[in-house]
PDB file of C-alpha atoms in Angstrom:
ATOM      1  CA  MET A   1      -0.185   0.389  -0.172  1.00 91.00           C
ATOM      2  CA  THR A   2       1.758   3.503  -0.975  1.00 96.00           C
ATOM      3  CA  ASP A   3       2.323   6.091   1.621  1.00 96.00           C
ATOM      4  CA  LEU A   4      -0.880   8.520  -0.329  1.00 95.00           C
ATOM      5  CA  LEU A   5      -3.554   5.833   0.036  1.00 95.00           C
ATOM      6  CA  LYS A   6      -2.224   4.708   3.855  1.00 96.00           C
ATOM      7  CA  GLN A   7      -2.856   8.943   4.485  1.00 96.00           C
ATOM      8  CA  ALA A   8      -6.315   8.406   3.205  1.00 95.00           C
ATOM      9  CA  ILE A   9      -7.543   5.127   4.624  1.00 95.00           C
ATOM     10  CA  GLU A  10      -6.826   7.452   8.076  1.00 96.00           C
ATOM     11  CA  ARG A  11      -8.350  10.416   7.238  1.00 96.00           C
ATOM     12  CA  ILE A  12     -11.653   8.069   6.585  1.00 96.00           C
ATOM     13  CA  ARG A  13     -11.327   6.351   9.561  1.00 96.00           C
ATOM     14  CA  ALA A  14     -11.874   9.065  11.320  1.00 96.00           C
ATOM     15  CA  LEU A  15     -15.789  10.121   9.605  1.00 95.00           C
ATOM     16  CA  PRO A  16     -19.140   9.254  10.931  1.00 95.00           C
ATOM     17  CA  ASP A  17     -19.491   5.392   9.901  1.00 96.00           C
ATOM     18  CA  GLU A  18     -22.449   6.648   7.007  1.00 94.00           C
ATOM     19  CA  GLN A  19     -19.770   8.713   5.406  1.00 96.00           C
ATOM     20  CA  GLN A  20     -17.423   6.335   5.639  1.00 96.00           C
ATOM     21  CA  ASP A  21     -20.028   4.086   3.773  1.00 95.00           C
ATOM     22  CA  GLU A  22     -20.681   6.435   1.098  1.00 94.00           C
ATOM     23  CA  VAL A  23     -16.780   7.082   0.668  1.00 95.00           C
ATOM     24  CA  ALA A  24     -16.186   3.300   0.021  1.00 94.00           C
ATOM     25  CA  ARG A  25     -18.940   2.699  -2.472  1.00 91.00           C
ATOM     26  CA  VAL A  26     -17.385   5.208  -4.817  1.00 90.00           C
ATOM     27  CA  LEU A  27     -13.621   3.849  -4.109  1.00 91.00           C
ATOM     28  CA  LEU A  28     -15.639   0.445  -5.300  1.00 89.00           C
ATOM     29  CA  ARG A  29     -17.520   2.013  -8.052  1.00 84.00           C
ATOM     30  CA  ILE A  30     -13.925   3.434  -8.940  1.00 85.00           C
ATOM     31  CA  VAL A  31     -12.163   0.092  -8.992  1.00 87.00           C
ATOM     32  CA  ASP A  32     -14.770  -2.185 -10.336  1.00 82.00           C
ATOM     33  CA  ALA A  33     -13.345  -2.508 -13.485  1.00 69.00           C
ATOM     34  CA  GLU A  34     -16.744  -4.059 -15.200  1.00 70.00           C
ATOM     35  CA  SER A  35     -19.011  -1.703 -13.589  1.00 65.00           C
ATOM     36  CA  GLU A  36     -21.718  -0.452 -15.586  1.00 72.00           C
ATOM     37  CA  PRO A  37     -22.732   3.060 -16.579  1.00 77.00           C
ATOM     38  CA  VAL A  38     -25.063   4.856 -14.390  1.00 77.00           C
ATOM     39  CA  ALA A  39     -28.225   4.459 -16.139  1.00 87.00           C
ATOM     40  CA  LEU A  40     -29.388   8.283 -15.544  1.00 92.00           C
ATOM     41  CA  SER A  41     -33.312   9.288 -15.457  1.00 95.00           C
ATOM     42  CA  GLN A  42     -35.718  11.626 -17.290  1.00 96.00           C
ATOM     43  CA  GLY A  43     -35.320  14.075 -14.568  1.00 96.00           C
ATOM     44  CA  ASP A  44     -31.582  13.673 -14.440  1.00 96.00           C
ATOM     45  CA  ARG A  45     -31.168  13.982 -17.480  1.00 97.00           C
ATOM     46  CA  LEU A  46     -33.369  17.363 -17.598  1.00 97.00           C
ATOM     47  CA  ALA A  47     -31.143  18.511 -14.765  1.00 96.00           C
ATOM     48  CA  ILE A  48     -28.350  18.402 -16.306  1.00 96.00           C
ATOM     49  CA  GLU A  49     -29.622  20.228 -19.041  1.00 97.00           C
ATOM     50  CA  ARG A  50     -30.874  23.009 -16.781  1.00 96.00           C
ATOM     51  CA  SER A  51     -27.896  22.812 -15.089  1.00 95.00           C
ATOM     52  CA  LYS A  52     -25.720  22.770 -18.458  1.00 96.00           C
ATOM     53  CA  ALA A  53     -27.706  25.925 -19.680  1.00 97.00           C
ATOM     54  CA  ALA A  54     -28.098  28.062 -16.565  1.00 95.00           C
ATOM     55  CA  ALA A  55     -23.052  27.685 -16.959  1.00 95.00           C
ATOM     56  CA  ALA A  56     -24.102  28.644 -20.466  1.00 96.00           C
ATOM     57  CA  ARG A  57     -25.918  32.088 -18.907  1.00 96.00           C
ATOM     58  CA  GLY A  58     -22.933  32.599 -16.181  1.00 95.00           C
ATOM     59  CA  GLU A  59     -25.015  31.535 -13.364  1.00 95.00           C
ATOM     60  CA  PHE A  60     -23.218  29.939 -10.836  1.00 94.00           C
ATOM     61  CA  ALA A  61     -23.882  29.038  -7.260  1.00 93.00           C
ATOM     62  CA  SER A  62     -21.973  32.356  -4.428  1.00 93.00           C
ATOM     63  CA  ASP A  63     -19.779  31.073  -2.552  1.00 94.00           C
ATOM     64  CA  ASP A  64     -22.281  31.001   0.779  1.00 95.00           C
ATOM     65  CA  GLU A  65     -24.079  28.535  -1.008  1.00 94.00           C
ATOM     66  CA  VAL A  66     -21.767  26.436  -2.074  1.00 94.00           C
ATOM     67  CA  ARG A  67     -20.495  26.020   1.558  1.00 94.00           C
ATOM     68  CA  ALA A  68     -24.023  25.894   2.806  1.00 94.00           C
ATOM     69  CA  ALA A  69     -24.378  22.654   0.308  1.00 93.00           C
ATOM     70  CA  TRP A  70     -21.189  21.452   1.765  1.00 93.00           C
ATOM     71  CA  ALA A  71     -22.383  22.346   5.546  1.00 93.00           C
ATOM     72  CA  SER A  72     -25.442  20.020   4.760  1.00 93.00           C
ATOM     73  CA  PHE A  73     -23.513  16.823   4.160  1.00 89.00           C
ATOM     74  CA  GLY A  74     -21.931  17.524   6.944  1.00 86.00           C
ATOM     75  CA  TRP A  75     -18.143  18.836   5.969  1.00 84.00           C
TER      76      TRP A  75
END
């Protein structure tokens, strides 16, 4: 195991169980060579299109909005 991976695992161990599980799911998805692409629902596709259109208009979240979003995940 590399030193960088050891550092990451130590930081992950300090997270609450629910967050550890979320990180584990992401890592497993990354290393799983046979994983399928995520199927998007029609709602997901519409949300992505709305987001792209907003970005094209230069409409981005403020720093405070971004901080609030991260805080909602306990970060």
